[in-house]
XYZ file of C-alpha atoms in Angstrom:
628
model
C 0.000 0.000 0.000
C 2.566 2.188 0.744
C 4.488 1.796 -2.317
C 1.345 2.380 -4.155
C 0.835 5.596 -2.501
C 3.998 6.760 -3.627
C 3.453 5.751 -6.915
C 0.477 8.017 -7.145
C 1.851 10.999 -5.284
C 4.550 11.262 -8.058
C 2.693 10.489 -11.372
C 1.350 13.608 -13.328
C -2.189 13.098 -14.448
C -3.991 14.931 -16.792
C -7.998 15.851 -16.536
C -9.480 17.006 -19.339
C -12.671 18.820 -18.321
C -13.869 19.822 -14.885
C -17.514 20.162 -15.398
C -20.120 17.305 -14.437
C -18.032 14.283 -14.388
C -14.670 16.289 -14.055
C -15.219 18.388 -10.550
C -16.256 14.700 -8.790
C -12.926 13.092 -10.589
C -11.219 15.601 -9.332
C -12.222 15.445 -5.865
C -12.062 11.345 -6.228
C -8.453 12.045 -7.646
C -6.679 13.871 -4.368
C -8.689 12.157 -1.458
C -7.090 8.706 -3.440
C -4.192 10.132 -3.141
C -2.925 11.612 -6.329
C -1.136 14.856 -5.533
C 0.470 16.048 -9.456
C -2.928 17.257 -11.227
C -3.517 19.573 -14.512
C -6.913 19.813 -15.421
C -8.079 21.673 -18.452
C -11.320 23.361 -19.252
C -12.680 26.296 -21.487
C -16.221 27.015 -20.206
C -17.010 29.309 -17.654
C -19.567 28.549 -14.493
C -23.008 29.456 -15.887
C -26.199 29.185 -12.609
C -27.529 25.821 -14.311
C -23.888 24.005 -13.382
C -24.740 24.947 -9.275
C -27.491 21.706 -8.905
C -24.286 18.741 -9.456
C -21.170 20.663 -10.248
C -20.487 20.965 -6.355
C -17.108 22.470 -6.718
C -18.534 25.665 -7.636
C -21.035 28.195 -5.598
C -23.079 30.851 -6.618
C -20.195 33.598 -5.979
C -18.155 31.567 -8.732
C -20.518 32.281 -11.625
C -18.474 33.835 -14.367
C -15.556 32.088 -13.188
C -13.339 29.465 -15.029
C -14.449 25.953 -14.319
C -10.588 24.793 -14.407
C -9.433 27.527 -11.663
C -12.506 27.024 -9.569
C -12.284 23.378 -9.337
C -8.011 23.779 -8.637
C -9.021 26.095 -5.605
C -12.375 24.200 -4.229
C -10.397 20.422 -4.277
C -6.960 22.010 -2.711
C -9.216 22.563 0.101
C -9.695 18.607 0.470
C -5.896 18.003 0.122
C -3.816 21.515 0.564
C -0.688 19.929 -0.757
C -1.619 19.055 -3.665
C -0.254 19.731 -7.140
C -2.776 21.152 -9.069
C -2.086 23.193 -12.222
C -5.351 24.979 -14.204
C -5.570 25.935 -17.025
C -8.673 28.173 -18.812
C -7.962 26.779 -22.386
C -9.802 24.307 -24.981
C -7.660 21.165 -25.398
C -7.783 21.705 -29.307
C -5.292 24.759 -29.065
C -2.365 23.735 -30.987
C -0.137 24.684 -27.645
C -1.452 21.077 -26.282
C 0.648 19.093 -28.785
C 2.154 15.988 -28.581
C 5.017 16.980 -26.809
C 2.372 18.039 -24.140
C 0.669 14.965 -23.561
C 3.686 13.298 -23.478
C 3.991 14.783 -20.135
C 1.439 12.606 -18.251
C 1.403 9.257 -17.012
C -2.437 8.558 -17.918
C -4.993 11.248 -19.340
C -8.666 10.784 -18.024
C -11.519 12.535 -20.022
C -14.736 14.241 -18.636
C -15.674 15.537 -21.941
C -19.249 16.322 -23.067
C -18.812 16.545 -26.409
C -17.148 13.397 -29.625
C -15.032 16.571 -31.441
C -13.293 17.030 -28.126
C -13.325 13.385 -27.365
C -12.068 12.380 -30.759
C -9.181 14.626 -30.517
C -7.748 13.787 -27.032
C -8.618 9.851 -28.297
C -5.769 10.959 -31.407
C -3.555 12.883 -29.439
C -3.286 9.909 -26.607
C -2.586 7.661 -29.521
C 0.028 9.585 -31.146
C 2.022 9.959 -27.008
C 1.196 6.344 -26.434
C -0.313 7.348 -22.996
C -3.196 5.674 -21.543
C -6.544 6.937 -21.794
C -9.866 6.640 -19.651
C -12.511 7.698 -21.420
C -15.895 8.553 -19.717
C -19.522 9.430 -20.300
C -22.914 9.713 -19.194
C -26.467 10.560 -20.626
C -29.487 11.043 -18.053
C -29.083 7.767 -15.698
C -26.728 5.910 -18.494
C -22.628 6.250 -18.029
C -19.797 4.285 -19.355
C -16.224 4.002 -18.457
C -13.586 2.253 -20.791
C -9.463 2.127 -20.955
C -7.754 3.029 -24.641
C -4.127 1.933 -24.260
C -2.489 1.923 -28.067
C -2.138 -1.387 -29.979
C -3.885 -3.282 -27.130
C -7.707 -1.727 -27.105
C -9.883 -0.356 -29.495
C -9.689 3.190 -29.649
C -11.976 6.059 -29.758
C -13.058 5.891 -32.683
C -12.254 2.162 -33.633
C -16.376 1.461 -34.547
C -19.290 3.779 -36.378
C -20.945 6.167 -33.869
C -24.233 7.498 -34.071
C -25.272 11.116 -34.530
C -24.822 12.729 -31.078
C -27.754 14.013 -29.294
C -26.325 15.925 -25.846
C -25.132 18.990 -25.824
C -24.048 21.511 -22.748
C -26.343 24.058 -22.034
C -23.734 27.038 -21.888
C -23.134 26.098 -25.305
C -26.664 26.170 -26.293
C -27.348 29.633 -25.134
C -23.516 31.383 -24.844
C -21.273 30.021 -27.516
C -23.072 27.570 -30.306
C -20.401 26.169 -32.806
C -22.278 23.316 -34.894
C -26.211 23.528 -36.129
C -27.472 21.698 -34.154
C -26.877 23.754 -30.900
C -28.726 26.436 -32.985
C -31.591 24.175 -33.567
C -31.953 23.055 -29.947
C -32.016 26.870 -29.200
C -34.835 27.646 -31.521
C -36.704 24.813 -29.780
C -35.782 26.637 -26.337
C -37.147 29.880 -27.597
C -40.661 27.931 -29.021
C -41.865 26.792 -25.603
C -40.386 30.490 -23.930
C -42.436 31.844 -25.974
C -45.548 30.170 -26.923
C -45.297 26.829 -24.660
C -45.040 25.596 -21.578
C -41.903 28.351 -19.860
C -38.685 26.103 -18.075
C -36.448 27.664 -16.456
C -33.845 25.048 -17.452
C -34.377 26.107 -20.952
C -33.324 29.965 -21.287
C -31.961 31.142 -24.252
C -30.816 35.039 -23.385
C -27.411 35.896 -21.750
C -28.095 35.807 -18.010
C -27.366 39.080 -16.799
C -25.817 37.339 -13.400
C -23.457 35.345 -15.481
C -21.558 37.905 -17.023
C -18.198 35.702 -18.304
C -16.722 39.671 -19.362
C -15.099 40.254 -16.465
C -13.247 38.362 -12.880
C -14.040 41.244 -11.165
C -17.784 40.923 -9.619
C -18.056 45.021 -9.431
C -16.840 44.826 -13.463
C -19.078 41.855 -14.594
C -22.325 44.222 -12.712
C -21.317 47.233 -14.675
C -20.923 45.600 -17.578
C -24.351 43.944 -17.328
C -25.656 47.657 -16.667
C -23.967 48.791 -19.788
C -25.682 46.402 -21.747
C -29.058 46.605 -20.463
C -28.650 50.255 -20.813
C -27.451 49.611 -24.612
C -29.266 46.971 -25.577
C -32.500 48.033 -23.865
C -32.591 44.261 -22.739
C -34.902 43.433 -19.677
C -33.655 40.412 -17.667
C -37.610 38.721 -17.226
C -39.299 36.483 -18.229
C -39.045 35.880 -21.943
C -42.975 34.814 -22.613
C -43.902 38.225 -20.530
C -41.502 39.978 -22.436
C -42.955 39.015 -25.717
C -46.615 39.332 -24.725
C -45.812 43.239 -23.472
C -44.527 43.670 -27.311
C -47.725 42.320 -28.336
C -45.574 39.310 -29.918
C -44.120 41.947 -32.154
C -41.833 39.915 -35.050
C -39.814 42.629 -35.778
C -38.979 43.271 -31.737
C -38.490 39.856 -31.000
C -35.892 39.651 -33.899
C -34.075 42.573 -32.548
C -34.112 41.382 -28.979
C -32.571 37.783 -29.896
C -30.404 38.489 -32.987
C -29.455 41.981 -32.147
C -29.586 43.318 -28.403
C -28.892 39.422 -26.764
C -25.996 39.191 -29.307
C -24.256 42.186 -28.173
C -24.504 41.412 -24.587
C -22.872 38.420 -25.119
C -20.014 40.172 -27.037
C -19.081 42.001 -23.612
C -18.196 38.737 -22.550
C -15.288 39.810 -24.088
C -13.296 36.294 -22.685
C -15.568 34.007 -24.523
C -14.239 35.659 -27.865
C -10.462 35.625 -27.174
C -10.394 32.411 -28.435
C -13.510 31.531 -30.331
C -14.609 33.935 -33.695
C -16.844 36.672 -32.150
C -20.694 36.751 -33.239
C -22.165 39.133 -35.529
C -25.381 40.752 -34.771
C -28.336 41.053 -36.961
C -30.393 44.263 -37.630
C -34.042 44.035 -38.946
C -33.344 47.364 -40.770
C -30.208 46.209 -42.511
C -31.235 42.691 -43.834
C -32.963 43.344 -46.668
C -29.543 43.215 -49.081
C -28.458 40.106 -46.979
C -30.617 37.598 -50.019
C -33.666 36.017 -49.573
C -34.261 33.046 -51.487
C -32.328 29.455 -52.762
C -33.372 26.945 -55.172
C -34.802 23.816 -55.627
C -37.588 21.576 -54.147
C -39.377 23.995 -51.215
C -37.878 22.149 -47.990
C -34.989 21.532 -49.694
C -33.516 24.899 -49.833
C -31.774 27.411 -48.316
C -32.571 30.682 -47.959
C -30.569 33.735 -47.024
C -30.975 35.827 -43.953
C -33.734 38.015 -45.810
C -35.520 34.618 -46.684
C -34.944 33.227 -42.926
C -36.024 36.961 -41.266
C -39.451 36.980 -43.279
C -40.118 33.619 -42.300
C -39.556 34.368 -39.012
C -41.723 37.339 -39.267
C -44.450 35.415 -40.679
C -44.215 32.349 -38.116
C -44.393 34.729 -35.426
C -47.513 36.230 -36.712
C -49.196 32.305 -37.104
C -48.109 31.261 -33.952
C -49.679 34.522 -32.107
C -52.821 33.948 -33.942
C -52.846 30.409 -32.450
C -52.109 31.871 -28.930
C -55.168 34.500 -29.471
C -57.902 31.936 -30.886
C -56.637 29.527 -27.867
C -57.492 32.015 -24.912
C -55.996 33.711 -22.013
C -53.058 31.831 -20.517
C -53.103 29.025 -23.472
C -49.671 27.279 -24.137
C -48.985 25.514 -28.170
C -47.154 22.155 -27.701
C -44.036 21.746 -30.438
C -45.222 19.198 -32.916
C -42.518 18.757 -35.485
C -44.858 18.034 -38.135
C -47.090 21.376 -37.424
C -45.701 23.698 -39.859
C -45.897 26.555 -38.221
C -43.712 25.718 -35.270
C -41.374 24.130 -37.936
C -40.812 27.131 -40.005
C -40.201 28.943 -36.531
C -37.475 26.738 -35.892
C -35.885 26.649 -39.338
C -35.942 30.572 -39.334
C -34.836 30.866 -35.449
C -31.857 28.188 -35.636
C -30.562 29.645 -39.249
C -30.744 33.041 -38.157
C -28.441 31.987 -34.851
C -26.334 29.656 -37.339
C -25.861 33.008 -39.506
C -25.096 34.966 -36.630
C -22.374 32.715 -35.044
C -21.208 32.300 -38.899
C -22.276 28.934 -39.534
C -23.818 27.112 -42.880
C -27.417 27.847 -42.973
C -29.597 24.620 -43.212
C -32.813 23.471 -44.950
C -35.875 23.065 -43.455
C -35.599 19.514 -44.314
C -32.010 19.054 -42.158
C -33.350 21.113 -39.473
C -36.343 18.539 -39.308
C -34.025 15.701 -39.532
C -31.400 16.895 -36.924
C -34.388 17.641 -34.067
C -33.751 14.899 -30.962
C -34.431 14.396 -27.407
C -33.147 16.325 -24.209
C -31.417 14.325 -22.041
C -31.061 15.969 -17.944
C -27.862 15.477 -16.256
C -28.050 13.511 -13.206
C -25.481 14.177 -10.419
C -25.463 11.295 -8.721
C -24.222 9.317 -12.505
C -21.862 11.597 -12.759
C -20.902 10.719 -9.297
C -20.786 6.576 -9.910
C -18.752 7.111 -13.378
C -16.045 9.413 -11.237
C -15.513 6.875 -8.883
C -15.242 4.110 -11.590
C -12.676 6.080 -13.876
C -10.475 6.438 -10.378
C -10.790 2.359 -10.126
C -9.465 2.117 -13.710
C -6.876 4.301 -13.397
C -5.193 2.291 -10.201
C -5.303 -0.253 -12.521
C -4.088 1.515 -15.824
C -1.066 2.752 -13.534
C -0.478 -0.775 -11.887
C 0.341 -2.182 -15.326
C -2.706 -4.658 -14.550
C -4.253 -3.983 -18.553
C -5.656 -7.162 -18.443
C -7.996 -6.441 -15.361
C -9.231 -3.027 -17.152
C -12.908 -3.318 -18.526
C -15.506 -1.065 -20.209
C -17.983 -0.913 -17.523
C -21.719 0.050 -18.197
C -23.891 1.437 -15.829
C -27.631 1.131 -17.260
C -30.794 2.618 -16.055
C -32.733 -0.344 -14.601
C -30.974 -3.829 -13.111
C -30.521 -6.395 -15.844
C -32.232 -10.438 -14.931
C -28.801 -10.743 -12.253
C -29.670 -7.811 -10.615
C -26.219 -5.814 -11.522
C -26.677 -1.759 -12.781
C -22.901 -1.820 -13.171
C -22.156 -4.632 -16.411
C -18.311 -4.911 -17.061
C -17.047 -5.823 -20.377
C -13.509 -7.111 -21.367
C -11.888 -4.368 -23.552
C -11.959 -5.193 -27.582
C -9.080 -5.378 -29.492
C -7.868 -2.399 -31.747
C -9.884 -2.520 -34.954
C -7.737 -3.336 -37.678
C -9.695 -1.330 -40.448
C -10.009 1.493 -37.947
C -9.196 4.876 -40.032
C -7.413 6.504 -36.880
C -5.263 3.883 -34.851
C -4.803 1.291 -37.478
C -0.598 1.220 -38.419
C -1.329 2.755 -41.774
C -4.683 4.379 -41.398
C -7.056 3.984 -45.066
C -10.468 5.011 -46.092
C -12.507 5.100 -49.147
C -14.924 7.753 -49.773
C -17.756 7.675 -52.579
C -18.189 11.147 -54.183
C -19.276 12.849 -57.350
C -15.953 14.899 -58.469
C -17.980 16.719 -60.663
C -20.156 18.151 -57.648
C -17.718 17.891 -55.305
C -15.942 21.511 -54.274
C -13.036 21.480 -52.316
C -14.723 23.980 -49.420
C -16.780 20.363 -48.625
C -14.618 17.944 -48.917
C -12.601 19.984 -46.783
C -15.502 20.794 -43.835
C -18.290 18.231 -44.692
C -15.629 15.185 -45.302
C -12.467 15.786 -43.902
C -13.046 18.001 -40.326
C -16.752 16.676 -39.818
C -17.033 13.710 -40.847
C -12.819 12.669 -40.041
C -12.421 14.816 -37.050
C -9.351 16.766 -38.201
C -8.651 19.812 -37.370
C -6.475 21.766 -40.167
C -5.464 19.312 -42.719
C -3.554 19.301 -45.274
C -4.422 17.193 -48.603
C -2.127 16.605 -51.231
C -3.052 14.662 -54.480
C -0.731 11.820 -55.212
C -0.592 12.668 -58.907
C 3.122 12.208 -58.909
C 3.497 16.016 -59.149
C 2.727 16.340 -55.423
C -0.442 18.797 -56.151
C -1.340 20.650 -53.431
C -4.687 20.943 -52.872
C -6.086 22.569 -49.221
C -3.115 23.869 -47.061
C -3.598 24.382 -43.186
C -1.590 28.088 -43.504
C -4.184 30.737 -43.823
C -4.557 31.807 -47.514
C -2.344 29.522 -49.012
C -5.333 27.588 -50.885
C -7.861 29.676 -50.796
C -8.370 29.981 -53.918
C -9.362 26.525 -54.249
C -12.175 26.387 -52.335
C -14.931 27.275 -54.934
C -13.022 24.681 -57.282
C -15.155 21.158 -58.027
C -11.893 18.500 -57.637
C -12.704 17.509 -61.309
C -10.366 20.785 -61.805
C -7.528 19.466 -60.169
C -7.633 16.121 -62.248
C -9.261 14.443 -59.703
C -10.941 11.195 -61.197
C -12.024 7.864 -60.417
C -9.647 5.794 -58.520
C -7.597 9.450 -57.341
C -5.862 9.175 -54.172
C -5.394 11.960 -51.369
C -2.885 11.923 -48.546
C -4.065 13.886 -45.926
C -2.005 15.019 -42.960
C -3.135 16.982 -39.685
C -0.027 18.124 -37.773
C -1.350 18.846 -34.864
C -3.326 15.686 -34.512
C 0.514 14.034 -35.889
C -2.161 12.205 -38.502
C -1.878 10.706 -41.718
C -4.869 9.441 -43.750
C -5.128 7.907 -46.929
C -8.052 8.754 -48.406
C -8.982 6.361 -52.029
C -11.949 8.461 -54.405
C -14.100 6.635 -56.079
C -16.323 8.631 -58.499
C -20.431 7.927 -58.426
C -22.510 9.978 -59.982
C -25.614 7.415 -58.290
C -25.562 8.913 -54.774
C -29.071 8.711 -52.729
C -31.010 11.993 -53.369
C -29.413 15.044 -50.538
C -26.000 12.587 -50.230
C -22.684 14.560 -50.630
C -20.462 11.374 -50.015
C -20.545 8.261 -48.819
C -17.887 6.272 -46.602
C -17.271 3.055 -48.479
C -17.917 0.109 -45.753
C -19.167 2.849 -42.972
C -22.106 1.403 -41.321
C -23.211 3.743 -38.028
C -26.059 1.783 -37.346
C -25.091 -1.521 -37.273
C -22.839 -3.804 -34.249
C -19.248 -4.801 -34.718
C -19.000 -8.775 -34.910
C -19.751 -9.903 -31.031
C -16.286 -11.660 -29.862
C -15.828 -14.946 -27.826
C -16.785 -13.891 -24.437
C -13.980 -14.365 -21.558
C -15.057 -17.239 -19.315
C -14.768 -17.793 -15.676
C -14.532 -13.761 -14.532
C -17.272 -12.686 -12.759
C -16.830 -9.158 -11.815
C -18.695 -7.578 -9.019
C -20.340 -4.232 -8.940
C -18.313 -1.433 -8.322
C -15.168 -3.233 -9.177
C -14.764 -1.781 -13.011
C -16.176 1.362 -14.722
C -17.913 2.002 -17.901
C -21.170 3.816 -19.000
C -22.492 4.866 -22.409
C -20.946 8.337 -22.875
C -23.222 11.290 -23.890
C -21.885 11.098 -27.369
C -24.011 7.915 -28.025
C -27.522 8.265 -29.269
C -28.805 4.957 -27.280
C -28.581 7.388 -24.367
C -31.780 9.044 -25.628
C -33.696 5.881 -25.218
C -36.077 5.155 -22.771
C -35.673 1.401 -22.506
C -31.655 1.441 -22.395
C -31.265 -1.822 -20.707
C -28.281 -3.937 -21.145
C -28.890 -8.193 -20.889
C -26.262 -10.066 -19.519
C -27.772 -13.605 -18.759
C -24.808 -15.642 -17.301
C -21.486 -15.073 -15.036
C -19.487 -14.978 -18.548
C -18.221 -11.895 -19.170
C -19.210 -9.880 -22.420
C -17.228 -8.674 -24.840
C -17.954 -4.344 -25.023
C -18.439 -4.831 -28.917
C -21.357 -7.158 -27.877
C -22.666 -4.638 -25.879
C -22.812 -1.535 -27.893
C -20.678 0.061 -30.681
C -20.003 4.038 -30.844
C -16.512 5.192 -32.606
C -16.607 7.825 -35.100
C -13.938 8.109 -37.957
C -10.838 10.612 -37.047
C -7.579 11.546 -38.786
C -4.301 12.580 -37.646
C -1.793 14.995 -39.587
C 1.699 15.517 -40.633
C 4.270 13.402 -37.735
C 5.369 16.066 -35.089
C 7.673 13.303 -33.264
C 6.156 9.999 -32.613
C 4.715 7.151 -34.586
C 1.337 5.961 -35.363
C -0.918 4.341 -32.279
C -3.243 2.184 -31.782
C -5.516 2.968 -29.547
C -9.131 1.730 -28.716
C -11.729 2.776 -26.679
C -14.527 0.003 -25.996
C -18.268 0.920 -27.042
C -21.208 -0.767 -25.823
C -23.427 -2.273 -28.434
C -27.404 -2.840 -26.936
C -28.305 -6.592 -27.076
C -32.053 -5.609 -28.058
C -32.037 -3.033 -30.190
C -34.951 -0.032 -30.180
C -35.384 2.020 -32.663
C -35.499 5.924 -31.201
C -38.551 7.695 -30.873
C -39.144 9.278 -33.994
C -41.357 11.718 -32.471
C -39.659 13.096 -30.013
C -36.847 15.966 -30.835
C -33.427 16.250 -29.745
C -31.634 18.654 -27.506
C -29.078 18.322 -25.101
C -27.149 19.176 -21.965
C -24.291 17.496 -20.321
């Protein structure tokens, strides 16, 4: 015990995260004993963290999460090592080199780009990972060690569905947190008001300013400025009458300039640009082709708006006093509220504007955070990690903790870790992937955003055609290829059979990436990834006989990036003492990429995903959103 104590006292541990999951890790972490800490975290403590982030109090709102949590857990263990930092784990500064500092990284992420980079970067140190999740009453815990687990990304994930809510209403950066905002703003307004749901800057929250007396007169300011009154956003609207053209000022104008005197949320992120009713009628107005299909330009999205408003106020009227409208997807008022709302945010925070049809396609289910999961999965990833730093890899598992007992009575299932996936496009020794596109339609703006950072996970790659001239054709320096971007790859002599080799240095990731040309794509499909199959389970493996692991003794738990979180029946069969493979229980990887080498080799990493014995399918009727 004692040498084990000293063990952990001089090992350097990185956290990455320190909201839900990360402030009880952290806490878990120093009361085991673990005294050299960095933990890393760029979001700020918002009011709706207070109910199960119990690191931070109400005087810390404003406050970075990574800095709070270093001087809340020093109080449990004043000697301590514990280094903060107020940063987003994607900055190029965390290279490599950096994580090469650490004995074992643990994540307490709430989000797959995030997750999928740390997964790379881990693979490309060769230090051990723990990677974490949970969804509602669902968590997971697994162990990614390189060449001996499947990584990350190892097997097809599903679309995610959970998103934090300081994202949602501070600092959206994909559609779909616009789109779970416009659904916010439809039941503040016309439904049924939660105070969970909010989508104006909180006046209390200021993230501008440390100072408490700066963040108030900064508020002031912009309530002064802005003419923005901190109530309730339903009486707000009704004392305008439900005016269209005030409510679009108010949410696209006045609530985007108080968030732009939180002038630290835009030191690292590109700053939001407001919209003016009076100015938007040069902006465009209409695209082309089939009616749900298109996508229109701010002057198309602000008259829809305008004319939503005015249908769903008539509704209100004919219902009587006090009446509430329910979202229904399929009513098409509501819908063309959302498509308007969500563009107009997307257009704001300088994001591709979507269809009606993708916004109707992307909706999902909220899932709540639950404290006390957050609390279980902590204490697992700390039992992995004694483990992980014992050298005892072949007692880690993927542990699953499921909503309701399965026939032996266990909420906590362990799984024996997978295997890396050999076709896996991230850890595999020479990492390949096919993609079906037409080259003809193709520009090289999508193949690098849609294909490449979306669909791959990189994060500034460079391609270069292997043409034998060495052709480059999208550069990570700024402007270098620019001029490309509006180009269909047919231009560059791309062709059937054309291969890419794409690198992302920071990532130290190399992809091969084989074309094939198709001009017989499904109708509203860009690409396809040859042999990518999201929905469906890896082959189950021979499960390991004779283990028969109690509860408590392993961790693992669906992390929020799966969509089987969102189901209501999420229960996991094990019949017998045998012990499942994960891949039997459920599969979630995404695809990923790595870039030029900065020092090391390739890795092979793996991070075990729980495939569902008895698959559901989801609630089509229900819509997404998403919080921790």
């Amino acid at each position: 015990l004692a040498f084990v104590l000293r063990s952990l006292s001089s090992c350097r541990v990185l956290v990455v995260g320190a909201g839900g999951i990360g402030c009880e890790l952290l806490k878990n972490l120093v009361l085991t004993g673990f005294k050299n800490i960095e933990v890393i975290d760029l979001d700020t403590i918002d009011v709706s963290n207070l109910n199960r982030q119990f690191l931070f109090q109400k005087k810390h709102v404003g406050k970075s999460k990574a800095q709070v949590a270093k001087e809340s857990v020093l109080r449990f263990c004043p000697s301590a090592n514990i280094t903060a930092y107020h940063d987003s784990i994607m900055n190029p500064d965390y290279n490599v080199e950096f994580f090469r500092n650490f004995q074992l990284v643990m994540n307490a992420l709430d989000n797959r780009a995030a997750r999928n980079h740390v997964n790379r970067m881990c693979l490309a140190a060769d230090i051990p990972l723990i990677e974490s999740g949970t969804a509602g009453y669902l968590g997971q815990v697994t162990v990614i060690k390189k060449g001996q687990t499947e990584c990350y990304e190892c097997q097809p994930k599903p679309t995610q569905k959970t998103f934090p809510g300081c994202t949602i209403r501070n600092t959206p950066s994909e559609p779909i947190h616009c789109i779970v905002w416009a659904k916010y703003l439809y039941n503040q307004l016309f439904g049924e008001e939660d105070a969970d749901q909010e989508v104006s800057p909180d006046t209390a929250d200021p993230e501008a300013a440390w100072n408490p007396a700066d963040a108030a007169a900064r508020a002031t300011a912009s309530n002064k400025d802005g003419d923005i009154k901190r109530v309730s956003t339903k009486e707000w609207a009704r004392s305008t009458g439900y005016d269209p053209v005030k409510l679009f000022n108010k949410l696209f104008k006045d609530d985007i300039m108080y968030l732009l005197t939180m002038d630290k949320l835009w030191k690292k992120r590109k700053a939001p640009l407001p919209l003016d009713w009076t100015e938007i009628h040069h902006l465009g107005a209409c695209g082309t082709g089939l009616k749900d299909q298109q996508v229109l330009g701010v002057q198309g999205y602000a008259q829809l708006f305008h004319r939503s408003v005015e249908t769903l106020r008539s509704q209100l009227i004919e219902k009587g006093e006090g009446a509430e409208l329910v979202w229904d997807k399929d009513d098409p008022p509501a819908m063309d509220f959302v498509t308007a709302a969500a563009n107009l945010r997307m257009n704001v925070f300088s994001m591709n504007m979507k269809s009606r049809f993708d916004v109707k396609s992307m909706a999902g289910n909220i899932i709540p955070a639950i404290a006390t999961t957050n609390a279980v999965i902590a204490g697992l990833i700390v039992l992995e990690a004694l483990k992980t730093l014992n050298s005892e890899f072949d007692q880690c598992r993927t542990i699953f903790l499921n909503k309701q007992p399965n026939p032996r009575k266990k909420l906590l299932v362990p799984c024996a870790l997978d295997p890396p996936n050999p076709s896996c496009y991230v850890c595999a020794s020479k990492p390949e992937v096919t993609v079906k596109l037409n080259v003809h339609k193709t520009i090289v703006q999508a193949l690098q955003d849609k294909i490449l950072k979306e669909k791959f996970g990189m994060v500034a790659p460079d391609v270069q055609i292997e043409d034998g001239k060495g052709t480059i054709l999208i550069s990570s320096e700024e402007g270098e290829t620019e001029a490309n971007n509006n180009k269909f790859l047919s231009d560059f002599g791309i062709r059937n059979g054309s291969r890419l080799q794409v690198d992302d240095f920071l990532q130290d990731y190399t992809l091969l990436v084989n074309l094939i040309h198709s001009e017989e794509l499904e109708k509203d499909v860009e690409f396809e990834v040859v042999g990518d199959a999201p929905d469906k389970a890896p082959t189950p493996s021979v499960p390991e006989e004779g283990k028969n692991i109690a509860n408590g003794n392993k961790d693992s738990a669906q992390p929020s990036t799966s969509s089987k979180a969102a189901e209501d029946d999420d229960v996991l069969i094990v019949d017998s003492d045998e012990e499942p493979s994960s891949s039997t229980m459920e599969a979630s990887p995404e695809s990923s990429n790595r870039k030029r080498k900065h020092h090391g080799t390739d890795t092979d990493d793996a991070a075990s995903k729980r495939k569902r014995l008895d698959q559901q399918p989801a609630d089509d009727d229900e819509d997404i959103i998403a919080l921790d």
